[in-house]
Short mmCIF file of C-alpha atoms and ligand atoms in Angstrom, two decimals:
data_model
loop_
_atom_site.label_atom_id
_atom_site.label_comp_id
_atom_site.label_asym_id
_atom_site.label_seq_id
_atom_site.Cartn_x
_atom_site.Cartn_y
_atom_site.Cartn_z
CA UNK A 1 -5.92 -10.21 27.47
CA UNK A 2 -4.78 -7.07 25.60
CA UNK A 3 -4.69 -7.77 21.84
CA UNK A 4 -1.23 -7.29 20.35
CA UNK A 5 0.18 -5.07 17.65
CA UNK A 6 0.70 -7.56 14.81
CA UNK A 7 3.88 -7.10 12.78
CA UNK A 8 4.07 -9.14 9.58
CA UNK A 9 7.73 -9.54 8.62
CA UNK A 10 10.99 -9.80 10.53
CA UNK A 11 13.49 -8.02 8.30
CA UNK A 12 15.18 -4.84 9.48
CA UNK A 13 11.90 -2.88 9.27
CA UNK A 14 9.76 -5.33 11.25
CA UNK A 15 12.45 -5.98 13.85
CA UNK A 16 13.18 -2.26 14.38
CA UNK A 17 9.45 -1.61 14.76
CA UNK A 18 9.03 -4.45 17.27
CA UNK A 19 11.99 -3.31 19.38
CA UNK A 20 10.65 0.24 19.57
CA UNK A 21 7.24 -0.69 21.00
CA UNK A 22 7.49 -0.63 24.77
CA UNK A 23 3.97 -0.32 26.11
CA UNK A 24 2.02 -2.86 24.07
CA UNK A 25 2.28 -6.59 23.46
CA UNK A 26 3.70 -7.44 20.04
CA UNK A 27 3.13 -10.48 17.85
CA UNK A 28 5.88 -10.77 15.22
CA UNK A 29 5.18 -13.08 12.30
CA UNK A 30 7.69 -14.30 9.76
CA UNK A 31 7.31 -16.61 6.83
CA UNK A 32 10.58 -18.39 7.59
CA UNK A 33 12.79 -18.78 10.59
CA UNK A 34 13.57 -15.66 12.62
CA UNK A 35 16.72 -14.02 11.18
CA UNK A 36 16.71 -16.38 8.17
CA UNK A 37 13.95 -14.94 6.00
CA UNK A 38 13.68 -11.81 3.85
CA UNK A 39 16.09 -9.60 1.92
CA UNK A 40 17.80 -8.02 4.94
CA UNK A 41 19.94 -11.08 5.55
CA UNK A 42 21.34 -10.88 2.02
CA UNK A 43 22.43 -7.24 2.15
CA UNK A 44 26.12 -7.06 1.46
CA UNK A 45 27.28 -3.46 0.91
CA UNK A 46 26.04 -1.92 4.13
CA UNK A 47 24.23 1.08 5.53
CA UNK A 48 24.79 4.73 4.66
CA UNK A 49 25.48 7.53 7.15
CA UNK A 50 27.52 10.72 6.68
CA UNK A 51 30.53 10.38 8.93
CA UNK A 52 33.66 12.08 7.61
CA UNK A 53 34.25 15.74 8.56
CA UNK A 54 33.98 16.77 4.89
CA UNK A 55 30.63 14.93 4.59
CA UNK A 56 27.25 15.95 6.07
CA UNK A 57 23.54 14.96 6.12
CA UNK A 58 23.04 17.68 3.49
CA UNK A 59 25.52 15.98 1.12
CA UNK A 60 23.86 12.65 1.79
CA UNK A 61 20.46 14.24 1.07
CA UNK A 62 21.76 15.77 -2.16
CA UNK A 63 22.99 12.37 -3.38
CA UNK A 64 19.65 10.79 -2.36
CA UNK A 65 17.71 13.39 -4.38
CA UNK A 66 20.04 13.04 -7.32
CA UNK A 67 19.60 9.23 -7.45
CA UNK A 68 15.83 9.61 -6.91
CA UNK A 69 15.49 12.12 -9.79
CA UNK A 70 14.00 14.64 -7.35
CA UNK A 71 10.77 12.62 -6.99
CA UNK A 72 11.71 12.17 -3.31
CA UNK A 73 9.72 13.61 -0.43
CA UNK A 74 12.04 16.27 1.08
CA UNK A 75 10.83 15.71 4.64
CA UNK A 76 11.37 11.95 4.41
CA UNK A 77 14.87 12.52 2.99
CA UNK A 78 15.67 14.97 5.78
CA UNK A 79 14.56 12.43 8.42
CA UNK A 80 16.61 9.69 6.73
CA UNK A 81 19.85 11.60 6.37
CA UNK A 82 19.75 13.62 9.59
CA UNK A 83 18.91 10.61 11.79
CA UNK A 84 21.41 8.24 10.14
CA UNK A 85 24.17 8.60 12.73
CA UNK A 86 21.95 8.19 15.77
CA UNK A 87 20.43 5.13 14.08
CA UNK A 88 23.89 3.60 13.67
CA UNK A 89 24.41 4.22 17.41
CA UNK A 90 21.06 2.51 18.10
CA UNK A 91 22.01 -0.49 15.94
CA UNK A 92 25.33 -0.74 17.79
CA UNK A 93 23.45 -0.61 21.09
CA UNK A 94 21.38 -3.57 19.84
CA UNK A 95 24.62 -5.50 19.32
CA UNK A 96 25.47 -4.87 15.65
CA UNK A 97 29.28 -4.86 15.40
CA UNK A 98 30.20 -2.64 12.46
CA UNK A 99 33.68 -3.08 11.03
CA UNK A 100 36.11 -0.53 12.42
CA UNK A 101 39.49 0.87 11.48
CA UNK A 102 41.97 2.79 13.66
CA UNK A 103 39.97 6.02 13.29
CA UNK A 104 36.42 4.79 13.71
CA UNK A 105 34.03 2.87 11.47
CA UNK A 106 35.49 1.51 8.23
CA UNK A 107 33.74 3.44 5.44
CA UNK A 108 33.24 2.38 1.82
CA UNK A 109 32.26 4.26 -1.31
CA UNK A 110 29.33 3.09 -3.43
CA UNK A 111 27.70 4.16 -6.68
CA UNK A 112 25.98 7.58 -6.56
CA UNK A 113 27.60 8.61 -3.24
CA UNK A 114 29.82 11.69 -3.28
CA UNK A 115 31.67 10.60 -0.11
CA UNK A 116 32.78 7.42 1.61
CA UNK A 117 29.87 6.78 3.98
CA UNK A 118 28.89 3.11 3.82
CA UNK A 119 29.31 1.29 7.13
CA UNK A 120 29.51 -2.46 6.91
CA UNK A 121 29.73 -5.46 9.19
CA UNK A 122 31.58 -8.73 8.69
CA UNK A 123 33.06 -7.29 5.48
CA UNK A 124 30.23 -7.90 3.03
CA UNK A 125 27.87 -9.65 5.50
CA UNK A 126 26.22 -6.47 6.80
CA UNK A 127 22.62 -7.70 6.51
CA UNK A 128 23.35 -10.95 8.31
CA UNK A 129 25.07 -9.17 11.21
CA UNK A 130 22.18 -6.72 11.54
CA UNK A 131 19.36 -9.24 11.34
CA UNK A 132 21.10 -11.66 13.71
CA UNK A 133 21.68 -8.97 16.35
CA UNK A 134 18.13 -7.53 16.14
CA UNK A 135 16.59 -11.03 16.17
CA UNK A 136 18.54 -11.91 19.33
CA UNK A 137 17.18 -8.77 20.97
CA UNK A 138 13.64 -9.56 19.90
CA UNK A 139 13.92 -13.12 21.21
CA UNK A 140 15.03 -11.75 24.62
CA UNK A 141 12.23 -9.16 24.91
CA UNK A 142 9.35 -10.45 27.12
CA UNK A 143 6.68 -8.31 25.41
CA UNK A 144 7.33 -9.75 21.96
CA UNK A 145 5.97 -13.13 20.84
CA UNK A 146 7.43 -14.56 17.66
CA UNK A 147 5.62 -16.93 15.36
CA UNK A 148 7.96 -18.46 12.78
CA UNK A 149 6.96 -20.21 9.55
CA UNK A 150 3.73 -18.23 9.73
CA UNK A 151 2.45 -17.16 6.34
CA UNK A 152 -0.12 -14.36 6.45
CA UNK A 153 -2.48 -14.91 3.51
CA UNK A 154 -5.48 -12.76 4.44
CA UNK A 155 -6.13 -9.54 6.34
CA UNK A 156 -9.10 -9.42 8.70
CA UNK A 157 -11.34 -6.37 8.48
CA UNK A 158 -14.30 -4.97 10.38
CA UNK A 159 -15.98 -2.29 8.36
CA UNK A 160 -13.19 -0.29 6.74
CA UNK A 161 -10.66 -1.07 9.42
CA UNK A 162 -7.98 -3.76 9.34
CA UNK A 163 -8.14 -5.63 12.63
CA UNK A 164 -6.04 -8.77 12.22
CA UNK A 165 -4.52 -11.45 10.03
CA UNK A 166 -5.19 -14.98 8.89
CA UNK A 167 -2.08 -17.12 9.23
CA UNK A 168 -1.09 -20.48 7.77
CA UNK A 169 1.37 -22.20 10.06
CA UNK A 170 4.00 -24.79 9.12
CA UNK A 171 1.74 -27.68 10.09
CA UNK A 172 -0.92 -26.44 7.65
CA UNK A 173 -3.24 -25.06 10.33
CA UNK A 174 -5.07 -21.79 9.75
CA UNK A 175 -5.43 -19.26 12.57
CA UNK A 176 -7.21 -15.93 12.65
CA UNK A 177 -5.57 -13.46 15.04
CA UNK A 178 -6.95 -10.04 15.92
CA UNK A 179 -4.76 -7.12 16.99
CA UNK A 180 -4.88 -3.39 17.67
CA UNK A 181 -2.95 -2.54 14.48
CA UNK A 182 -1.43 -4.59 11.67
CA UNK A 183 2.00 -3.54 10.41
CA UNK A 184 3.05 -4.87 7.02
CA UNK A 185 6.86 -5.16 6.94
CA UNK A 186 6.87 -7.81 4.24
CA UNK A 187 9.66 -6.54 2.00
CA UNK A 188 9.73 -6.14 -1.76
CA UNK A 189 8.58 -7.74 -4.98
CA UNK A 190 11.78 -9.03 -6.63
CA UNK A 191 10.48 -12.61 -6.47
CA UNK A 192 7.87 -11.70 -9.10
CA UNK A 193 10.61 -11.17 -11.72
CA UNK A 194 12.33 -13.94 -13.60
CA UNK A 195 15.75 -12.61 -12.66
CA UNK A 196 16.10 -11.20 -9.16
CA UNK A 197 18.54 -10.74 -6.33
CA UNK A 198 15.70 -11.22 -3.80
CA UNK A 199 14.84 -14.39 -1.89
CA UNK A 200 11.53 -16.04 -2.92
CA UNK A 201 9.57 -14.77 0.08
CA UNK A 202 9.96 -11.21 -1.28
CA UNK A 203 7.11 -11.80 -3.70
CA UNK A 204 4.78 -8.87 -3.14
CA UNK A 205 2.48 -10.76 -0.73
CA UNK A 206 2.13 -7.77 1.61
CA UNK A 207 1.64 -5.33 -1.25
CA UNK A 208 -1.16 -7.50 -2.64
CA UNK A 209 -2.84 -7.76 0.79
CA UNK A 210 -2.67 -3.99 1.25
CA UNK A 211 -4.11 -3.30 -2.21
CA UNK A 212 -6.94 -5.75 -1.60
CA UNK A 213 -7.75 -4.10 1.73
CA UNK A 214 -8.13 -0.83 -0.18
CA UNK A 215 -4.80 0.80 0.72
CA UNK A 216 -3.57 3.23 -1.91
CA UNK A 217 -0.42 2.11 -3.72
CA UNK A 218 2.08 4.68 -4.97
CA UNK A 219 4.94 4.87 -7.49
CA UNK A 220 4.69 1.16 -8.30
CA UNK A 221 6.50 1.66 -11.62
CA UNK A 222 9.76 2.46 -9.83
CA UNK A 223 11.63 -0.84 -9.61
CA UNK A 224 15.39 -0.79 -9.23
CA UNK A 225 17.45 -3.25 -11.21
CA UNK A 226 20.85 -4.17 -9.90
CA UNK A 227 23.36 -4.22 -12.72
CA UNK A 228 25.56 -7.03 -11.44
CA UNK A 229 24.17 -10.35 -10.32
CA UNK A 230 25.76 -13.65 -11.28
CA UNK A 231 24.51 -14.71 -14.70
CA UNK A 232 21.78 -17.41 -14.64
CA UNK A 233 22.73 -20.73 -16.12
CA UNK A 234 26.16 -20.40 -14.62
CA UNK A 235 26.41 -23.78 -12.91
CA UNK A 236 23.37 -24.11 -10.61
CA UNK A 237 22.36 -20.45 -10.44
CA UNK A 238 18.54 -20.39 -10.27
CA UNK A 239 15.75 -17.86 -9.72
CA UNK A 240 17.48 -15.87 -6.95
CA UNK A 241 20.74 -14.77 -8.46
CA UNK A 242 23.69 -14.02 -6.17
CA UNK A 243 24.54 -10.34 -6.02
CA UNK A 244 27.98 -8.97 -6.78
CA UNK A 245 27.79 -5.79 -4.69
CA UNK A 246 28.59 -2.33 -6.02
CA UNK A 247 31.25 -2.18 -3.31
CA UNK A 248 33.31 -4.43 -5.60
CA UNK A 249 33.20 -1.73 -8.27
CA UNK A 250 33.91 0.80 -5.50
CA UNK A 251 37.11 -1.19 -4.87
CA UNK A 252 38.18 -0.78 -8.50
CA UNK A 253 36.39 -3.50 -10.51
CA UNK A 254 34.90 -2.53 -13.90
CA UNK A 255 32.50 -3.89 -16.51
CA UNK A 256 33.66 -5.25 -19.85
CA UNK A 257 31.92 -6.96 -22.76
CA UNK A 258 33.12 -10.13 -24.45
CA UNK A 259 35.62 -8.17 -26.53
CA UNK A 260 37.20 -6.79 -23.34
CA UNK A 261 35.88 -3.26 -24.00
CA UNK A 262 34.97 -1.24 -20.87
CA UNK A 263 31.25 -0.61 -21.36
CA UNK A 264 30.77 2.28 -18.92
CA UNK A 265 33.46 4.50 -20.42
CA UNK A 266 31.78 7.60 -21.89
CA UNK A 267 28.33 6.63 -20.50
CA UNK A 268 28.37 8.76 -17.34
CA UNK A 269 30.87 10.95 -15.46
CA UNK A 270 30.95 8.40 -12.61
CA UNK A 271 31.75 5.58 -15.07
CA UNK A 272 31.35 2.16 -13.44
CA UNK A 273 29.98 3.85 -10.31
CA UNK A 274 27.16 5.63 -12.15
CA UNK A 275 23.64 5.29 -10.64
CA UNK A 276 22.24 1.78 -10.82
CA UNK A 277 19.61 2.40 -13.46
CA UNK A 278 22.18 3.72 -15.89
CA UNK A 279 24.58 0.82 -15.36
CA UNK A 280 21.73 -1.74 -15.41
CA UNK A 281 20.35 -0.43 -18.71
CA UNK A 282 23.83 -0.43 -20.24
CA UNK A 283 24.29 -4.08 -19.24
CA UNK A 284 20.76 -4.96 -20.49
CA UNK A 285 21.50 -3.30 -23.85
CA UNK A 286 24.75 -5.24 -24.24
CA UNK A 287 22.75 -8.47 -23.93
CA UNK A 288 20.06 -7.14 -26.28
CA UNK A 289 22.84 -6.51 -28.84
CA UNK A 290 24.15 -10.04 -28.42
CA UNK A 291 27.14 -9.32 -26.15
CA UNK A 292 27.78 -10.79 -22.71
CA UNK A 293 28.99 -8.67 -19.82
CA UNK A 294 31.63 -9.48 -17.20
CA UNK A 295 32.92 -7.84 -14.07
CA UNK A 296 36.68 -7.59 -14.13
CA UNK A 297 37.59 -7.56 -10.44
CA UNK A 298 41.04 -9.09 -10.77
CA UNK A 299 42.80 -5.99 -9.47
CA UNK A 300 41.37 -6.66 -5.97
CA UNK A 301 43.62 -9.71 -6.19
CA UNK A 302 44.90 -11.12 -2.89
CA UNK A 303 42.57 -8.87 -0.86
CA UNK A 304 39.46 -10.69 -2.20
CA UNK A 305 38.96 -13.30 0.60
CA UNK A 306 39.30 -10.77 3.38
CA UNK A 307 37.57 -7.79 1.77
CA UNK A 308 34.55 -9.54 0.25
CA UNK A 309 34.38 -12.92 1.96
CA UNK A 310 30.72 -13.64 1.03
CA UNK A 311 31.05 -12.74 -2.65
CA UNK A 312 34.39 -14.52 -2.86
CA UNK A 313 32.79 -17.69 -1.45
CA UNK A 314 29.82 -17.38 -3.87
CA UNK A 315 32.17 -17.05 -6.85
CA UNK A 316 34.33 -19.97 -5.74
CA UNK A 317 31.20 -22.10 -5.17
CA UNK A 318 30.27 -21.40 -8.78
CA UNK A 319 33.69 -22.34 -10.13
CA UNK A 320 34.97 -18.78 -10.55
CA UNK A 321 38.10 -17.46 -8.90
CA UNK A 322 37.58 -13.66 -9.03
CA UNK A 323 41.33 -13.12 -8.54
CA UNK A 324 41.87 -14.68 -11.97
CA UNK A 325 38.50 -15.05 -13.75
CA UNK A 326 36.04 -12.54 -15.14
CA UNK A 327 32.63 -12.78 -13.42
CA UNK A 328 29.66 -13.12 -15.86
CA UNK A 329 26.88 -10.73 -14.78
CA UNK A 330 23.33 -9.71 -15.76
CA UNK A 331 20.91 -7.12 -14.34
CA UNK A 332 18.13 -8.32 -12.02
CA UNK A 333 15.13 -6.89 -10.11
CA UNK A 334 16.53 -5.71 -6.82
CA UNK A 335 14.49 -3.12 -4.93
CA UNK A 336 11.02 -1.59 -5.08
CA UNK A 337 10.85 2.16 -4.51
CA UNK A 338 7.06 2.04 -4.90
CA UNK A 339 4.70 0.37 -2.45
CA UNK A 340 1.79 1.13 -0.17
CA UNK A 341 1.50 4.87 0.30
CA UNK A 342 2.58 5.58 3.86
CA UNK A 343 3.33 8.61 5.97
CA UNK A 344 6.47 8.93 8.07
CA UNK A 345 4.92 6.77 10.82
CA UNK A 346 3.79 4.13 8.34
CA UNK A 347 0.07 5.05 8.24
CA UNK A 348 -1.55 3.81 5.04
CA UNK A 349 -4.85 5.07 3.64
CA UNK A 350 -6.68 2.27 5.51
CA UNK A 351 -7.36 2.50 9.24
CA UNK A 352 -5.54 -0.09 11.32
CA UNK A 353 -3.01 -0.85 8.58
CA UNK A 354 0.55 0.42 8.61
CA UNK A 355 3.40 -0.32 6.24
CA UNK A 356 7.14 0.08 6.68
CA UNK A 357 10.36 -0.86 4.92
CA UNK A 358 10.41 -1.96 1.33
CA UNK A 359 6.66 -2.70 1.12
CA UNK A 360 5.92 0.93 1.97
CA UNK A 361 6.37 4.06 -0.10
CA UNK A 362 6.92 7.32 1.76
CA UNK A 363 8.89 8.58 -1.27
CA UNK A 364 12.19 8.70 0.61
CA UNK A 365 13.88 7.04 -2.39
CA UNK A 366 12.00 8.94 -5.08
CA UNK A 367 12.27 7.33 -8.50
CA UNK A 368 15.45 5.44 -7.69
CA UNK A 369 17.12 4.40 -4.45
CA UNK A 370 20.63 5.45 -3.58
CA UNK A 371 22.71 2.37 -2.67
CA UNK A 372 22.72 1.46 1.04
CA UNK A 373 19.80 3.73 1.89
CA UNK A 374 17.25 0.96 2.39
CA UNK A 375 18.63 -0.72 5.49
CA UNK A 376 18.73 2.79 6.90
CA UNK A 377 15.13 3.37 5.82
CA UNK A 378 13.97 0.14 7.52
CA UNK A 379 15.66 1.00 10.82
CA UNK A 380 14.70 4.69 10.93
CA UNK A 381 11.08 4.43 9.84
CA UNK A 382 10.58 1.17 11.76
CA UNK A 383 11.65 2.93 14.95
CA UNK A 384 9.41 5.93 14.24
CA UNK A 385 6.46 3.65 13.58
CA UNK A 386 7.07 1.65 16.74
CA UNK A 387 7.29 4.77 18.91
CA UNK A 388 4.12 6.20 17.37
CA UNK A 389 2.21 2.97 18.08
CA UNK A 390 3.05 3.26 21.74
CA UNK A 391 1.05 6.50 21.74
CA UNK A 392 -1.84 5.16 19.61
CA UNK A 393 -5.36 5.69 20.94
CA UNK A 394 -7.34 2.41 21.34
CA UNK A 395 -10.16 1.85 18.84
CA UNK A 396 -13.71 2.42 20.15
CA UNK A 397 -15.98 -0.48 21.12
CA UNK A 398 -18.44 0.12 18.22
CA UNK A 399 -15.71 -1.16 15.93
CA UNK A 400 -16.00 -4.67 17.45
CA UNK A 401 -19.69 -4.92 16.52
CA UNK A 402 -19.03 -4.91 12.79
CA UNK A 403 -18.88 -8.35 11.11
CA UNK A 404 -15.44 -9.80 10.50
CA UNK A 405 -14.41 -10.37 6.88
CA UNK A 406 -11.26 -11.61 5.20
CA UNK A 407 -9.50 -9.99 2.24
CA UNK A 408 -6.73 -11.50 0.13
CA UNK A 409 -6.07 -13.91 -2.71
CA UNK A 410 -4.32 -17.20 -3.27
CA UNK A 411 -0.80 -17.42 -4.68
CA UNK A 412 0.16 -18.98 -8.01
CA UNK A 413 2.51 -21.94 -8.23
CA UNK A 414 4.36 -24.07 -10.77
CA UNK A 415 4.23 -23.28 -14.50
CA UNK A 416 1.67 -20.46 -14.14
CA UNK A 417 4.03 -18.62 -11.77
CA UNK A 418 7.09 -19.15 -14.02
CA UNK A 419 5.20 -17.87 -17.07
CA UNK A 420 4.00 -14.80 -15.17
CA UNK A 421 7.52 -14.09 -13.90
CA UNK A 422 9.05 -14.22 -17.37
CA UNK A 423 6.28 -11.96 -18.73
CA UNK A 424 6.92 -9.48 -15.89
CA UNK A 425 10.64 -9.56 -16.65
CA UNK A 426 10.27 -8.92 -20.35
CA UNK A 427 7.64 -6.16 -20.07
CA UNK A 428 8.55 -4.49 -16.75
CA UNK A 429 12.33 -5.01 -16.87
CA UNK A 430 14.97 -2.25 -17.24
CA UNK A 431 13.44 -1.03 -20.55
CA UNK A 432 9.67 -0.79 -21.10
CA UNK A 433 7.26 0.15 -23.85
CA UNK A 434 3.54 0.73 -23.89
CA UNK A 435 2.43 -1.83 -26.46
CA UNK A 436 4.17 -4.76 -24.77
CA UNK A 437 2.85 -3.73 -21.34
CA UNK A 438 -0.67 -3.25 -22.69
CA UNK A 439 -0.67 -6.65 -24.38
CA UNK A 440 0.64 -8.35 -21.23
CA UNK A 441 -1.95 -6.63 -19.02
CA UNK A 442 -4.63 -7.85 -21.45
CA UNK A 443 -3.36 -11.43 -21.20
CA UNK A 444 -3.43 -11.35 -17.39
CA UNK A 445 -6.91 -9.78 -17.25
CA UNK A 446 -8.31 -12.33 -19.68
CA UNK A 447 -7.22 -15.25 -17.52
CA UNK A 448 -9.41 -15.41 -14.39
CA UNK A 449 -6.91 -17.52 -12.45
CA UNK A 450 -4.04 -15.15 -13.18
CA UNK A 451 -6.11 -12.02 -12.70
CA UNK A 452 -7.40 -13.12 -9.29
CA UNK A 453 -4.06 -14.43 -8.04
CA UNK A 454 -2.00 -12.41 -5.60
CA UNK A 455 0.86 -12.12 -8.12
CA UNK A 456 -1.52 -11.16 -10.93
CA UNK A 457 -3.04 -8.40 -8.79
CA UNK A 458 0.39 -6.89 -8.11
CA UNK A 459 1.54 -7.31 -11.75
CA UNK A 460 -1.57 -5.52 -13.05
CA UNK A 461 -1.13 -2.69 -10.55
CA UNK A 462 2.52 -2.19 -11.60
CA UNK A 463 1.63 -2.40 -15.30
CA UNK A 464 -1.05 0.27 -14.85
CA UNK A 465 1.43 2.62 -13.11
CA UNK A 466 4.16 1.94 -15.67
CA UNK A 467 1.79 2.65 -18.58
CA UNK A 468 0.48 5.81 -16.92
CA UNK A 469 3.97 7.30 -16.50
CA UNK A 470 4.86 7.95 -20.10
CA UNK A 471 8.17 9.68 -19.51
CA UNK A 472 11.41 8.04 -18.39
CA UNK A 473 12.20 8.94 -14.78
CA UNK A 474 14.76 7.38 -12.44
CA UNK A 475 14.57 3.61 -12.66
CA UNK A 476 11.45 3.72 -14.89
CA UNK A 477 12.73 3.79 -18.44
CA UNK A 478 10.29 4.00 -21.35
CA UNK A 479 11.92 3.07 -24.67
CA UNK A 480 8.94 4.70 -26.37
CA UNK A 481 9.03 7.90 -24.26
CA UNK A 482 8.60 11.14 -26.13
CA UNK A 483 11.92 12.92 -25.51
CA UNK A 484 11.75 16.23 -23.68
CA UNK A 485 12.49 19.20 -25.99
CA UNK A 486 15.92 19.79 -24.41
CA UNK A 487 16.82 16.11 -24.96
CA UNK A 488 15.59 16.17 -28.54
CA UNK A 489 17.87 19.11 -29.32
CA UNK A 490 20.93 17.64 -27.57
C1 FAD B 1 21.02 -9.34 -2.30
C2 FAD B 1 20.60 -8.03 -1.70
C3 FAD B 1 21.56 -7.13 -1.25
C4 FAD B 1 21.18 -5.91 -0.70
N1 FAD B 1 22.14 -5.07 -0.21
C5 FAD B 1 21.76 -3.94 0.44
C6 FAD B 1 22.73 -3.12 1.08
O1 FAD B 1 23.93 -3.43 1.08
N2 FAD B 1 22.29 -2.00 1.71
C7 FAD B 1 20.98 -1.63 1.75
O2 FAD B 1 20.64 -0.61 2.32
N3 FAD B 1 20.04 -2.42 1.16
C8 FAD B 1 20.40 -3.56 0.53
N4 FAD B 1 19.44 -4.36 -0.05
C9 FAD B 1 18.03 -3.99 0.12
C10 FAD B 1 17.62 -4.30 1.54
O3 FAD B 1 18.22 -5.50 1.97
C11 FAD B 1 16.11 -4.44 1.64
O4 FAD B 1 15.47 -3.38 1.01
C12 FAD B 1 15.68 -4.45 3.10
O5 FAD B 1 16.42 -5.44 3.79
C13 FAD B 1 14.20 -4.71 3.21
O6 FAD B 1 13.90 -4.88 4.56
P1 FAD B 1 12.42 -5.17 5.01
O7 FAD B 1 12.46 -5.33 6.48
O8 FAD B 1 11.50 -4.18 4.42
O9 FAD B 1 12.05 -6.58 4.31
P2 FAD B 1 12.78 -8.00 4.33
O10 FAD B 1 14.10 -7.98 4.97
O11 FAD B 1 12.69 -8.52 2.94
O12 FAD B 1 11.84 -8.87 5.27
C14 FAD B 1 10.56 -9.25 4.87
C15 FAD B 1 9.95 -10.12 5.95
O13 FAD B 1 8.57 -10.29 5.66
C16 FAD B 1 8.23 -11.66 5.81
N5 FAD B 1 7.06 -11.91 4.97
C17 FAD B 1 6.85 -11.61 3.66
N6 FAD B 1 5.62 -11.97 3.29
C18 FAD B 1 5.03 -12.49 4.39
C19 FAD B 1 3.75 -13.07 4.64
N7 FAD B 1 2.80 -13.12 3.70
N8 FAD B 1 3.50 -13.56 5.89
C20 FAD B 1 4.43 -13.51 6.87
N9 FAD B 1 5.65 -12.96 6.69
C21 FAD B 1 5.94 -12.46 5.47
C22 FAD B 1 9.48 -12.40 5.40
O14 FAD B 1 9.44 -13.72 5.90
C23 FAD B 1 10.54 -11.52 6.07
O15 FAD B 1 10.64 -11.84 7.43
C24 FAD B 1 19.81 -5.57 -0.61
C25 FAD B 1 18.84 -6.47 -1.06
C26 FAD B 1 19.23 -7.69 -1.60
C27 FAD B 1 18.18 -8.65 -2.06
#
């Protein structure tokens, strides 16, 4: 039997990869149920593509560079923005029904975008529509086998090459499966932070596995914080905090503090639609100064249920009627621009191991991601990766003679995990400083259980990157940064 390509993760990146492989068997593994696990399902705002006659891929690229503070890889940005429209066509061909108006797709404006170019589906249920459609396609494709509730906790290696995965299935059994290539499409790291918009399975498991296999990480310090998630402690809001999408601010909502003062006035020319890092830090500082922050979205009024059905339902579930009430919000870890260094076909620095989607870093987002660019990233680079695997040359027989070994670490649980998460939040949150990061890294390293845990390995790697980058760039903000001369004079 021909060994399969093993894809770990069934969000938009893993699904797009799987659907683009035609000539090889595929084994698709997901930690939860197909279409129910990962961040993709929770995406509300939508997916960016230049569409209007006055817009263009070049404008989209300019906005992407501007959000990413120019740290972006120009070739990756060119691929992303120039292939956006054909990728929307591909998603539609897979059965994704984007919302349409009389003149074509309904387009929204989001923070950092110079034009209306966000396509959405089911109003604010874009991620759910996408993941449901792609999962249906995957389930129908004879060459793809899906294993649900399959938690990959080790990579298998022969010599320096990754050649498979160790999987824990729902019934507690452990299986070792070998494949021609292993693709990590495991999503981000939000679950490592005390406050996050991500579901718990986005906990850096794939990043930790890649690092332990020797794959080079890159730009780990760049973590995007979303400025508006529902405040914890509000009724039963727990670790994963419901997101109040930027599209709500795009529709006219604005941020106020407890005195009713608009907090983004005078902060940035785009005001409430300024890039996420700027808004998130402003909200964080309000809390630091003892003020709460609210989203005033009352002007959306009677259009709420139809325009933002998911967010409206979330608010109502939590006892808030956004047509009348202010929505209490905090910032939360949302998206990881850093990850395993990967080229435009997902190749990492380790043979046999590819990475795509949020776990990967090809620098398309630079130091900060432009809103609605990550679903696009998952679909575009997933497809490229899948097509390139179809052309991959089989590994030579001498590879099979090397002894099989397993790499990876166990996960934390309970109080140890909660303590680590709150330490990560306070030292690697929207504002950082060296001494606090250094002390926290020391505490992790001194505790052998923490230091050898999967979460501890990722935390230490991010701390090292965040300490090494001493200047503030994009989403990485150092309170103790030495100001550049121009800033100091301003
Ligand atoms: C609330 C929210 C709203 C967002 N809104 C938008 C938006 O409007 N537009 C936009 O562009 N982006 C948005 N994003 C970001 C975007 O959703 C994600 O970046 C993107 O979906 C990531 O896709 P992915 O395929 O890389 O990973 P995910 O969709 O997170 O999928 C990860 C997969 O990996 C699996 N997995 C993880 N670890 C393991 C393991 N050890 N073993 C087996 N399987 C594993 C999971 O089960 C899951 O199937 C949003 C994110 C959130 C959280």
